[in-house]
C-alpha cells in the first residue's frame, strides 16, 4: 500500500500491514466459524421439529454425528484463529522491538530524565498481549451480528425485533463503556509508571536508603504511590467490570425474552417449539461478540493508548539511517565553536569551545565542579548533540557516522561506571560476539588489569553481577578502562578515571594512557587530581562553561596553579589553526 503524498506512515501501521495476509486468513476463518456457530441452533430446531414428532432414532443419530463433526471443525478453526492472532502479535513485536529498545536508549540523551523510562517496552507488550488475546476475536465476530439477526427475523418478526432491541442496547452499552473507561484507564497507566519508577529508583539506591535510615520514609512514599495506583486501577476495573456485568445480565435477559416471545408465538400457533430454542440460541450467539468486546474493553483501551504513545514516540525519533561508511580516523580531532545544553534543557552549559588535537596527543580537561567538563566530553563522544558547532574526526563531523560505526573508534569511560550483567570478558569485549580472546586480553593488559583478573576464581569468566555489583568500585573502574581500550580505538575519553583507584590503579592508568598515545590514539582525561593528567601533554581549562586556556601542560598548569597573590600572567591559548593568542 502506497502512502498518500505528504502523509507520514506509522511504523506500527506498516508492521501490521505486513501481516495483512494473516488478517485476511483470520477474516476467512471468522466467516467459517460464525457459519458453524449456527450448528447448535439448527441442531435444536431439527430435534424439536423433526426427531421428536417422528420419534426417529436413526435421524437423531445422524444429526448427532453431523453436529459433532461441525463442532470439532469449529473448535479446530477457532484454535487456529487464536494462534494466528497470537503470532501476529509476536510478528509485530519482532518487527518493532529493536526500534523500541533503540528509543529507550536514545530518549534520555535527547530529553534527559524527563522521559517515559521503560514505558515504550510496556506499551509494546500491551499491544502484543491484546492481539494475542480474545479481544480481536470479538471484533472479527461483530460484523456477523446482522446475519444472526436476519435469521432471527426469518424465524419470526417478533423474535427478530426482540433480538434487534437487545443488540441496540448492548451496542449502546459498548459506546458508553468506551467513553467511561478511557480516562480511568489512562490515569491507571500513568500511576503504574510512577509506581514502577519509584521502585526502580529505590532498588538502585538500596545502600543509601538502608545506611541513612531512609527505608521507612521511602516505604511510605511507595505505599502512597501504590495506593494511588490501586485506586486508579480499581476505578478502571470497576467501570469495565461493572458494564461487563450489566452486558452479561442483559444478554441473559434477552435470551429469556426470546424464549418468552417464542412461547407466546407457539401458544398462538405462529411458531414451532424448535424455533423457540433455535431463536434463543441465535440471539445469544448474535450478542456474544458484543458481550466479549465489553469484557475486554479495558485491555482494548490500554492497547489503543499504548499504540498511540508508541506511534508518537517512533515519529519523534525516526530510525537512524546508515550513512556512507567512512574510513577509520587516524590523524586529528577538531572542535569548532562548540555549544552544549543538557538534554531537555535550554540553558547553555558549554559554549564557544574550540581546539584541535593530533594523533598521539593527550589532553587533560580541568576546572571547578559544574564548569561543564563532563558535558563537553559527552559531546566529544557523540552522546549529546551540540546546539552549535561541530566535533570532527579527520574532518568528518560525528553525525556523519552511525553510532555503531563511530563506537568502534571511540573508547569512553564515564564518571559513573556501570558494567552489564555477564562475564568480565564479555564486558571488556563490549559484548561483541566476534570478540577474540587475544583482543580482550590485550585490552586488559593495556589497562593493567590482566593480573587482577587472572587471580580471580574464574578469571575472565567471572560474573560481574548486575551493574557490576560483584566487583569493588576500583575493580569495576579498571575493567571499564579495559573496555574503553578494547579494539585500539582512535579517540579515548576518560571522565575521572582514577576516582576509585588506589596507587597501583593510578600507575596502571598512567601507563595505559601513555601506551595508547604511543600507538597514535588521542586521549582526553577529565581529572580533579594532578596525577590524573600526568600522562598528557595538553591542558584545557574550563570555567563556567567557557574555555579559559588551552595549550602545553606545563605552561597552562604553571598559570593555573600559581599563588593567588601573584598577578596571573597572560595565558596563551592555541586555537585550532595554530594561532597563539594572549
mmCIF file of N, CA and C in Angstrom, residues 351-474:
data_model
loop_
_atom_site.group_PDB
_atom_site.id
_atom_site.type_symbol
_atom_site.label_atom_id
_atom_site.label_comp_id
_atom_site.label_asym_id
_atom_site.label_seq_id
_atom_site.Cartn_x
_atom_site.Cartn_y
_atom_site.Cartn_z
ATOM 1 N N UNK A 351 30.007 26.634 25.993
ATOM 2 C CA UNK A 351 29.871 27.473 24.815
ATOM 3 C C UNK A 351 31.228 27.951 24.319
ATOM 4 N N UNK A 352 31.277 28.072 23.002
ATOM 5 C CA UNK A 352 32.454 28.650 22.319
ATOM 6 C C UNK A 352 33.751 27.931 22.654
ATOM 7 N N UNK A 353 33.706 26.602 22.621
ATOM 8 C CA UNK A 353 34.920 25.822 22.865
ATOM 9 C C UNK A 353 35.498 25.407 21.513
ATOM 10 N N UNK A 354 36.743 25.750 21.288
ATOM 11 C CA UNK A 354 37.417 25.441 20.031
ATOM 12 C C UNK A 354 38.835 24.969 20.330
ATOM 13 N N UNK A 355 39.190 23.818 19.829
ATOM 14 C CA UNK A 355 40.571 23.334 19.956
ATOM 15 C C UNK A 355 40.765 22.199 18.960
ATOM 16 N N UNK A 356 42.016 21.789 18.810
ATOM 17 C CA UNK A 356 42.339 20.690 17.906
ATOM 18 C C UNK A 356 43.442 19.840 18.520
ATOM 19 N N UNK A 357 43.374 18.549 18.281
ATOM 20 C CA UNK A 357 44.377 17.604 18.746
ATOM 21 C C UNK A 357 44.810 16.714 17.591
ATOM 22 N N UNK A 358 46.067 16.336 17.610
ATOM 23 C CA UNK A 358 46.594 15.433 16.590
ATOM 24 C C UNK A 358 46.813 14.061 17.187
ATOM 25 N N UNK A 359 46.988 13.075 16.312
ATOM 26 C CA UNK A 359 47.224 11.709 16.773
ATOM 27 C C UNK A 359 48.416 11.676 17.722
ATOM 28 N N UNK A 360 48.245 10.982 18.831
ATOM 29 C CA UNK A 360 49.293 10.888 19.830
ATOM 30 C C UNK A 360 49.217 11.932 20.919
ATOM 31 N N UNK A 361 48.326 12.939 20.757
ATOM 32 C CA UNK A 361 48.163 13.956 21.797
ATOM 33 C C UNK A 361 47.359 13.391 22.966
ATOM 34 N N UNK A 362 47.675 13.927 24.160
ATOM 35 C CA UNK A 362 46.886 13.639 25.343
ATOM 36 C C UNK A 362 46.416 14.938 25.946
ATOM 37 N N UNK A 363 45.105 15.064 26.175
ATOM 38 C CA UNK A 363 44.533 16.311 26.672
ATOM 39 C C UNK A 363 43.940 16.089 28.055
ATOM 40 N N UNK A 364 44.312 16.935 29.012
ATOM 41 C CA UNK A 364 43.695 16.937 30.317
ATOM 42 C C UNK A 364 42.696 18.076 30.411
ATOM 43 N N UNK A 365 41.466 17.772 30.794
ATOM 44 C CA UNK A 365 40.424 18.789 30.941
ATOM 45 C C UNK A 365 40.229 19.021 32.429
ATOM 46 N N UNK A 366 40.494 20.242 32.878
ATOM 47 C CA UNK A 366 40.394 20.560 34.300
ATOM 48 C C UNK A 366 39.503 21.771 34.473
ATOM 49 N N UNK A 367 39.077 21.980 35.717
ATOM 50 C CA UNK A 367 38.203 23.102 36.034
ATOM 51 C C UNK A 367 37.381 22.766 37.254
ATOM 52 N N UNK A 368 36.773 23.762 37.868
ATOM 53 C CA UNK A 368 35.979 23.518 39.074
ATOM 54 C C UNK A 368 34.728 22.703 38.756
ATOM 55 N N UNK A 369 34.116 22.160 39.807
ATOM 56 C CA UNK A 369 32.882 21.401 39.635
ATOM 57 C C UNK A 369 31.809 22.295 39.019
ATOM 58 N N UNK A 370 31.046 21.720 38.086
ATOM 59 C CA UNK A 370 29.991 22.478 37.426
ATOM 60 C C UNK A 370 30.476 23.361 36.306
ATOM 61 N N UNK A 371 31.742 23.190 35.893
ATOM 62 C CA UNK A 371 32.259 24.042 34.827
ATOM 63 C C UNK A 371 31.935 23.524 33.438
ATOM 64 N N UNK A 372 31.356 22.312 33.336
ATOM 65 C CA UNK A 372 30.951 21.784 32.036
ATOM 66 C C UNK A 372 31.877 20.730 31.469
ATOM 67 N N UNK A 373 32.783 20.183 32.302
ATOM 68 C CA UNK A 373 33.758 19.214 31.787
ATOM 69 C C UNK A 373 33.063 17.948 31.251
ATOM 70 N N UNK A 374 32.197 17.346 32.064
ATOM 71 C CA UNK A 374 31.526 16.115 31.651
ATOM 72 C C UNK A 374 30.601 16.371 30.464
ATOM 73 N N UNK A 375 29.995 17.546 30.424
ATOM 74 C CA UNK A 375 29.125 17.884 29.291
ATOM 75 C C UNK A 375 29.936 17.979 28.003
ATOM 76 N N UNK A 376 31.132 18.568 28.109
ATOM 77 C CA UNK A 376 31.993 18.693 26.933
ATOM 78 C C UNK A 376 32.371 17.324 26.373
ATOM 79 N N UNK A 377 32.786 16.422 27.249
ATOM 80 C CA UNK A 377 33.251 15.134 26.725
ATOM 81 C C UNK A 377 32.093 14.285 26.210
ATOM 82 N N UNK A 378 30.881 14.523 26.724
ATOM 83 C CA UNK A 378 29.732 13.804 26.159
ATOM 84 C C UNK A 378 29.510 14.217 24.708
ATOM 85 N N UNK A 379 29.823 15.465 24.404
ATOM 86 C CA UNK A 379 29.731 15.899 23.005
ATOM 87 C C UNK A 379 30.862 15.300 22.178
ATOM 88 N N UNK A 380 32.038 15.151 22.778
ATOM 89 C CA UNK A 380 33.183 14.626 22.034
ATOM 90 C C UNK A 380 32.975 13.177 21.617
ATOM 91 N N UNK A 381 32.212 12.413 22.413
ATOM 92 C CA UNK A 381 31.990 11.001 22.065
ATOM 93 C C UNK A 381 30.655 10.797 21.355
ATOM 94 N N UNK A 382 29.924 11.893 21.072
ATOM 95 C CA UNK A 382 28.681 11.772 20.323
ATOM 96 C C UNK A 382 27.473 11.396 21.137
ATOM 97 N N UNK A 383 27.582 11.453 22.475
ATOM 98 C CA UNK A 383 26.432 11.105 23.326
ATOM 99 C C UNK A 383 25.413 12.234 23.330
ATOM 100 N N UNK A 384 25.859 13.466 23.505
ATOM 101 C CA UNK A 384 24.985 14.633 23.422
ATOM 102 C C UNK A 384 25.253 15.360 22.106
ATOM 103 N N UNK A 385 24.190 15.907 21.532
ATOM 104 C CA UNK A 385 24.325 16.640 20.281
ATOM 105 C C UNK A 385 24.488 18.133 20.573
ATOM 106 N N UNK A 386 25.496 18.786 19.980
ATOM 107 C CA UNK A 386 25.692 20.215 20.230
ATOM 108 C C UNK A 386 24.586 21.047 19.597
ATOM 109 N N UNK A 387 24.271 22.168 20.241
ATOM 110 C CA UNK A 387 23.309 23.086 19.636
ATOM 111 C C UNK A 387 24.002 24.017 18.643
ATOM 112 N N UNK A 388 25.298 24.087 18.756
ATOM 113 C CA UNK A 388 26.067 24.912 17.822
ATOM 114 C C UNK A 388 27.476 24.356 17.755
ATOM 115 N N UNK A 389 28.087 24.436 16.601
ATOM 116 C CA UNK A 389 29.450 23.955 16.435
ATOM 117 C C UNK A 389 29.502 22.493 16.016
ATOM 118 N N UNK A 390 30.718 22.009 15.812
ATOM 119 C CA UNK A 390 30.924 20.639 15.333
ATOM 120 C C UNK A 390 32.086 19.987 16.059
ATOM 121 N N UNK A 391 31.992 18.678 16.166
ATOM 122 C CA UNK A 391 33.118 17.848 16.587
ATOM 123 C C UNK A 391 33.483 16.998 15.385
ATOM 124 N N UNK A 392 34.745 17.026 14.984
ATOM 125 C CA UNK A 392 35.156 16.341 13.763
ATOM 126 C C UNK A 392 36.303 15.365 14.035
ATOM 127 N N UNK A 393 36.240 14.219 13.391
ATOM 128 C CA UNK A 393 37.333 13.252 13.359
ATOM 129 C C UNK A 393 37.845 13.179 11.935
ATOM 130 N N UNK A 394 39.097 13.532 11.749
ATOM 131 C CA UNK A 394 39.690 13.593 10.398
ATOM 132 C C UNK A 394 38.829 14.420 9.454
ATOM 133 N N UNK A 395 38.241 15.508 9.975
ATOM 134 C CA UNK A 395 37.457 16.425 9.162
ATOM 135 C C UNK A 395 35.995 16.068 9.024
ATOM 136 N N UNK A 396 35.597 14.863 9.382
ATOM 137 C CA UNK A 396 34.202 14.434 9.252
ATOM 138 C C UNK A 396 33.476 14.667 10.575
ATOM 139 N N UNK A 397 32.330 15.374 10.528
ATOM 140 C CA UNK A 397 31.528 15.600 11.735
ATOM 141 C C UNK A 397 31.000 14.275 12.262
ATOM 142 N N UNK A 398 30.803 14.202 13.567
ATOM 143 C CA UNK A 398 30.379 12.946 14.184
ATOM 144 C C UNK A 398 29.036 12.471 13.655
ATOM 145 N N UNK A 399 28.161 13.423 13.229
ATOM 146 C CA UNK A 399 26.851 13.000 12.741
ATOM 147 C C UNK A 399 26.922 12.360 11.362
ATOM 148 N N UNK A 400 28.121 12.305 10.772
ATOM 149 C CA UNK A 400 28.280 11.587 9.511
ATOM 150 C C UNK A 400 28.565 10.100 9.729
ATOM 151 N N UNK A 401 28.642 9.699 10.990
ATOM 152 C CA UNK A 401 28.868 8.299 11.339
ATOM 153 C C UNK A 401 27.603 7.752 11.983
ATOM 154 N N UNK A 402 27.326 6.491 11.763
ATOM 155 C CA UNK A 402 26.301 5.834 12.574
ATOM 156 C C UNK A 402 26.903 5.567 13.946
ATOM 157 N N UNK A 403 26.043 5.446 14.962
ATOM 158 C CA UNK A 403 26.556 5.276 16.327
ATOM 159 C C UNK A 403 27.367 3.995 16.460
ATOM 160 N N UNK A 404 26.941 2.924 15.791
ATOM 161 C CA UNK A 404 27.686 1.668 15.889
ATOM 162 C C UNK A 404 29.052 1.784 15.226
ATOM 163 N N UNK A 405 29.087 2.447 14.066
ATOM 164 C CA UNK A 405 30.371 2.602 13.370
ATOM 165 C C UNK A 405 31.302 3.523 14.153
ATOM 166 N N UNK A 406 30.763 4.606 14.693
ATOM 167 C CA UNK A 406 31.586 5.544 15.450
ATOM 168 C C UNK A 406 32.108 4.889 16.724
ATOM 169 N N UNK A 407 31.269 4.054 17.346
ATOM 170 C CA UNK A 407 31.656 3.432 18.602
ATOM 171 C C UNK A 407 32.884 2.550 18.500
ATOM 172 N N UNK A 408 33.141 2.002 17.331
ATOM 173 C CA UNK A 408 34.342 1.164 17.158
ATOM 174 C C UNK A 408 35.625 1.971 17.254
ATOM 175 N N UNK A 409 35.524 3.281 17.057
ATOM 176 C CA UNK A 409 36.718 4.136 17.062
ATOM 177 C C UNK A 409 36.815 4.975 18.323
ATOM 178 N N UNK A 410 35.909 4.746 19.283
ATOM 179 C CA UNK A 410 35.888 5.553 20.498
ATOM 180 C C UNK A 410 35.923 4.636 21.714
ATOM 181 N N UNK A 411 36.742 5.012 22.674
ATOM 182 C CA UNK A 411 36.729 4.370 23.981
ATOM 183 C C UNK A 411 36.289 5.382 25.009
ATOM 184 N N UNK A 412 35.291 5.041 25.812
ATOM 185 C CA UNK A 412 34.706 6.008 26.735
ATOM 186 C C UNK A 412 34.565 5.383 28.115
ATOM 187 N N UNK A 413 35.110 6.060 29.098
ATOM 188 C CA UNK A 413 34.956 5.663 30.499
ATOM 189 C C UNK A 413 34.201 6.775 31.205
ATOM 190 N N UNK A 414 32.889 6.593 31.458
ATOM 191 C CA UNK A 414 32.112 7.663 32.094
ATOM 192 C C UNK A 414 32.445 7.805 33.565
ATOM 193 N N UNK A 415 31.987 8.899 34.133
ATOM 194 C CA UNK A 415 32.254 9.168 35.549
ATOM 195 C C UNK A 415 31.552 8.146 36.442
ATOM 196 N N UNK A 416 30.323 7.818 36.107
ATOM 197 C CA UNK A 416 29.565 6.803 36.842
ATOM 198 C C UNK A 416 29.691 5.485 36.094
ATOM 199 N N UNK A 417 30.552 4.616 36.584
ATOM 200 C CA UNK A 417 30.840 3.364 35.885
ATOM 201 C C UNK A 417 29.737 2.350 36.151
ATOM 202 N N UNK A 418 29.261 1.731 35.090
ATOM 203 C CA UNK A 418 28.303 0.638 35.219
ATOM 204 C C UNK A 418 28.708 -0.461 34.250
ATOM 205 N N UNK A 419 28.763 -1.680 34.753
ATOM 206 C CA UNK A 419 29.008 -2.837 33.906
ATOM 207 C C UNK A 419 27.695 -3.584 33.720
ATOM 208 N N UNK A 420 27.634 -4.361 32.658
ATOM 209 C CA UNK A 420 26.427 -5.130 32.358
ATOM 210 C C UNK A 420 26.559 -6.538 32.934
ATOM 211 N N UNK A 421 25.432 -7.121 33.299
ATOM 212 C CA UNK A 421 25.442 -8.492 33.774
ATOM 213 C C UNK A 421 26.069 -9.415 32.744
ATOM 214 N N UNK A 422 27.062 -10.185 33.123
ATOM 215 C CA UNK A 422 27.805 -11.051 32.214
ATOM 216 C C UNK A 422 29.192 -11.282 32.773
ATOM 217 N N UNK A 423 30.061 -11.830 31.965
ATOM 218 C CA UNK A 423 31.420 -12.091 32.423
ATOM 219 C C UNK A 423 32.300 -10.875 32.218
ATOM 220 N N UNK A 424 33.450 -10.899 32.868
ATOM 221 C CA UNK A 424 34.423 -9.821 32.671
ATOM 222 C C UNK A 424 34.847 -9.757 31.209
ATOM 223 N N UNK A 425 35.055 -10.913 30.601
ATOM 224 C CA UNK A 425 35.465 -10.941 29.190
ATOM 225 C C UNK A 425 34.411 -10.302 28.303
ATOM 226 N N UNK A 426 33.148 -10.602 28.551
ATOM 227 C CA UNK A 426 32.086 -10.019 27.737
ATOM 228 C C UNK A 426 32.040 -8.509 27.895
ATOM 229 N N UNK A 427 32.231 -8.021 29.109
ATOM 230 C CA UNK A 427 32.197 -6.583 29.327
ATOM 231 C C UNK A 427 33.380 -5.892 28.662
ATOM 232 N N UNK A 428 34.557 -6.476 28.784
ATOM 233 C CA UNK A 428 35.722 -5.863 28.140
ATOM 234 C C UNK A 428 35.546 -5.868 26.624
ATOM 235 N N UNK A 429 35.029 -6.970 26.079
ATOM 236 C CA UNK A 429 34.834 -7.080 24.629
ATOM 237 C C UNK A 429 33.585 -6.403 24.136
ATOM 238 N N UNK A 430 32.932 -5.595 24.983
ATOM 239 C CA UNK A 430 31.744 -4.818 24.611
ATOM 240 C C UNK A 430 30.625 -5.711 24.084
ATOM 241 N N UNK A 431 30.591 -6.955 24.559
ATOM 242 C CA UNK A 431 29.573 -7.934 24.176
ATOM 243 C C UNK A 431 29.539 -8.162 22.666
ATOM 244 N N UNK A 432 30.689 -7.995 22.041
ATOM 245 C CA UNK A 432 30.823 -8.281 20.610
ATOM 246 C C UNK A 432 30.908 -9.791 20.431
ATOM 247 N N UNK A 433 29.958 -10.407 19.696
ATOM 248 C CA UNK A 433 30.016 -11.869 19.530
ATOM 249 C C UNK A 433 31.260 -12.332 18.776
ATOM 250 N N UNK A 434 31.900 -11.411 18.050
ATOM 251 C CA UNK A 434 33.103 -11.765 17.296
ATOM 252 C C UNK A 434 34.381 -11.374 18.037
ATOM 253 N N UNK A 435 34.246 -10.949 19.286
ATOM 254 C CA UNK A 435 35.439 -10.565 20.052
ATOM 255 C C UNK A 435 36.336 -11.781 20.269
ATOM 256 N N UNK A 436 37.626 -11.589 20.094
ATOM 257 C CA UNK A 436 38.585 -12.680 20.265
ATOM 258 C C UNK A 436 39.236 -12.599 21.643
ATOM 259 N N UNK A 437 39.687 -13.742 22.117
ATOM 260 C CA UNK A 437 40.373 -13.779 23.408
ATOM 261 C C UNK A 437 41.626 -12.916 23.380
ATOM 262 N N UNK A 438 42.347 -12.948 22.245
ATOM 263 C CA UNK A 438 43.570 -12.143 22.140
ATOM 264 C C UNK A 438 43.262 -10.656 22.293
ATOM 265 N N UNK A 439 42.183 -10.200 21.649
ATOM 266 C CA UNK A 439 41.822 -8.786 21.732
ATOM 267 C C UNK A 439 41.395 -8.385 23.134
ATOM 268 N N UNK A 440 40.653 -9.257 23.793
ATOM 269 C CA UNK A 440 40.194 -8.961 25.158
ATOM 270 C C UNK A 440 41.380 -8.915 26.117
ATOM 271 N N UNK A 441 42.280 -9.892 26.014
ATOM 272 C CA UNK A 441 43.444 -9.936 26.908
ATOM 273 C C UNK A 441 44.375 -8.760 26.631
ATOM 274 N N UNK A 442 44.517 -8.394 25.354
ATOM 275 C CA UNK A 442 45.371 -7.253 25.021
ATOM 276 C C UNK A 442 44.839 -5.973 25.657
ATOM 277 N N UNK A 443 43.512 -5.770 25.615
ATOM 278 C CA UNK A 443 42.927 -4.580 26.244
ATOM 279 C C UNK A 443 43.122 -4.616 27.751
ATOM 280 N N UNK A 444 42.962 -5.804 28.346
ATOM 281 C CA UNK A 444 43.146 -5.930 29.792
ATOM 282 C C UNK A 444 44.587 -5.637 30.191
ATOM 283 N N UNK A 445 45.536 -6.117 29.404
ATOM 284 C CA UNK A 445 46.947 -5.856 29.716
ATOM 285 C C UNK A 445 47.267 -4.375 29.552
ATOM 286 N N UNK A 446 46.707 -3.744 28.519
ATOM 287 C CA UNK A 446 46.971 -2.321 28.316
ATOM 288 C C UNK A 446 46.409 -1.505 29.477
ATOM 289 N N UNK A 447 45.282 -1.953 30.034
ATOM 290 C CA UNK A 447 44.699 -1.262 31.179
ATOM 291 C C UNK A 447 45.348 -1.663 32.492
ATOM 292 N N UNK A 448 46.271 -2.625 32.459
ATOM 293 C CA UNK A 448 46.940 -3.066 33.665
ATOM 294 C C UNK A 448 46.057 -3.864 34.594
ATOM 295 N N UNK A 449 45.057 -4.540 34.035
ATOM 296 C CA UNK A 449 44.099 -5.257 34.861
ATOM 297 C C UNK A 449 44.162 -6.769 34.646
ATOM 298 N N UNK A 450 45.055 -7.216 33.767
ATOM 299 C CA UNK A 450 45.140 -8.639 33.445
ATOM 300 C C UNK A 450 45.499 -9.478 34.668
ATOM 301 N N UNK A 451 46.505 -9.038 35.419
ATOM 302 C CA UNK A 451 46.931 -9.791 36.598
ATOM 303 C C UNK A 451 45.808 -9.862 37.648
ATOM 304 N N UNK A 452 45.090 -8.775 37.790
ATOM 305 C CA UNK A 452 43.996 -8.767 38.753
ATOM 306 C C UNK A 452 42.906 -9.772 38.341
ATOM 307 N N UNK A 453 42.636 -9.843 37.064
ATOM 308 C CA UNK A 453 41.556 -10.720 36.585
ATOM 309 C C UNK A 453 41.936 -12.187 36.747
ATOM 310 N N UNK A 454 43.154 -12.562 36.367
ATOM 311 C CA UNK A 454 43.510 -13.981 36.407
ATOM 312 C C UNK A 454 43.638 -14.496 37.842
ATOM 313 N N UNK A 455 43.744 -13.589 38.801
ATOM 314 C CA UNK A 455 43.779 -14.021 40.197
ATOM 315 C C UNK A 455 42.391 -14.335 40.739
ATOM 316 N N UNK A 456 41.368 -13.925 39.991
ATOM 317 C CA UNK A 456 40.008 -14.231 40.419
ATOM 318 C C UNK A 456 39.728 -15.713 40.198
ATOM 319 N N UNK A 457 38.744 -16.214 40.899
ATOM 320 C CA UNK A 457 38.483 -17.659 40.891
ATOM 321 C C UNK A 457 38.203 -18.173 39.488
ATOM 322 N N UNK A 458 37.423 -17.450 38.721
ATOM 323 C CA UNK A 458 37.077 -17.890 37.367
ATOM 324 C C UNK A 458 37.726 -17.034 36.289
ATOM 325 N N UNK A 459 38.682 -16.212 36.664
ATOM 326 C CA UNK A 459 39.411 -15.422 35.687
ATOM 327 C C UNK A 459 38.501 -14.551 34.846
ATOM 328 N N UNK A 460 38.699 -14.602 33.544
ATOM 329 C CA UNK A 460 37.917 -13.768 32.640
ATOM 330 C C UNK A 460 36.455 -14.206 32.567
ATOM 331 N N UNK A 461 36.143 -15.400 33.039
ATOM 332 C CA UNK A 461 34.755 -15.876 33.046
ATOM 333 C C UNK A 461 34.026 -15.519 34.335
ATOM 334 N N UNK A 462 34.642 -14.699 35.165
ATOM 335 C CA UNK A 462 33.980 -14.259 36.397
ATOM 336 C C UNK A 462 32.760 -13.411 36.067
ATOM 337 N N UNK A 463 31.636 -13.748 36.683
ATOM 338 C CA UNK A 463 30.419 -12.965 36.502
ATOM 339 C C UNK A 463 30.518 -11.678 37.317
ATOM 340 N N UNK A 464 30.266 -10.545 36.669
ATOM 341 C CA UNK A 464 30.379 -9.263 37.357
ATOM 342 C C UNK A 464 29.118 -8.932 38.144
ATOM 343 N N UNK A 465 28.015 -9.655 37.883
ATOM 344 C CA UNK A 465 26.769 -9.367 38.575
ATOM 345 C C UNK A 465 26.049 -8.185 37.955
ATOM 346 N N UNK A 466 24.825 -7.969 38.405
ATOM 347 C CA UNK A 466 24.045 -6.859 37.882
ATOM 348 C C UNK A 466 24.709 -5.540 38.225
ATOM 349 N N UNK A 467 24.908 -4.695 37.201
ATOM 350 C CA UNK A 467 25.569 -3.396 37.339
ATOM 351 C C UNK A 467 26.975 -3.517 37.939
ATOM 352 N N UNK A 468 27.610 -4.685 37.752
ATOM 353 C CA UNK A 468 28.966 -4.874 38.246
ATOM 354 C C UNK A 468 29.045 -4.998 39.749
ATOM 355 N N UNK A 469 27.946 -5.401 40.389
ATOM 356 C CA UNK A 469 27.883 -5.444 41.839
ATOM 357 C C UNK A 469 28.803 -6.461 42.483
ATOM 358 N N UNK A 470 29.279 -7.462 41.722
ATOM 359 C CA UNK A 470 30.175 -8.474 42.294
ATOM 360 C C UNK A 470 31.610 -7.975 42.410
ATOM 361 N N UNK A 471 31.911 -6.814 41.841
ATOM 362 C CA UNK A 471 33.264 -6.251 41.892
ATOM 363 C C UNK A 471 33.275 -5.025 42.788
ATOM 364 N N UNK A 472 34.439 -4.705 43.308
ATOM 365 C CA UNK A 472 34.579 -3.461 44.066
ATOM 366 C C UNK A 472 34.538 -2.289 43.091
ATOM 367 N N UNK A 473 34.370 -1.076 43.633
ATOM 368 C CA UNK A 473 34.299 0.109 42.774
ATOM 369 C C UNK A 473 35.589 0.279 41.972
ATOM 370 N N UNK A 474 36.742 0.036 42.625
ATOM 371 C CA UNK A 474 38.010 0.156 41.912
ATOM 372 C C UNK A 474 38.167 -0.901 40.839
#
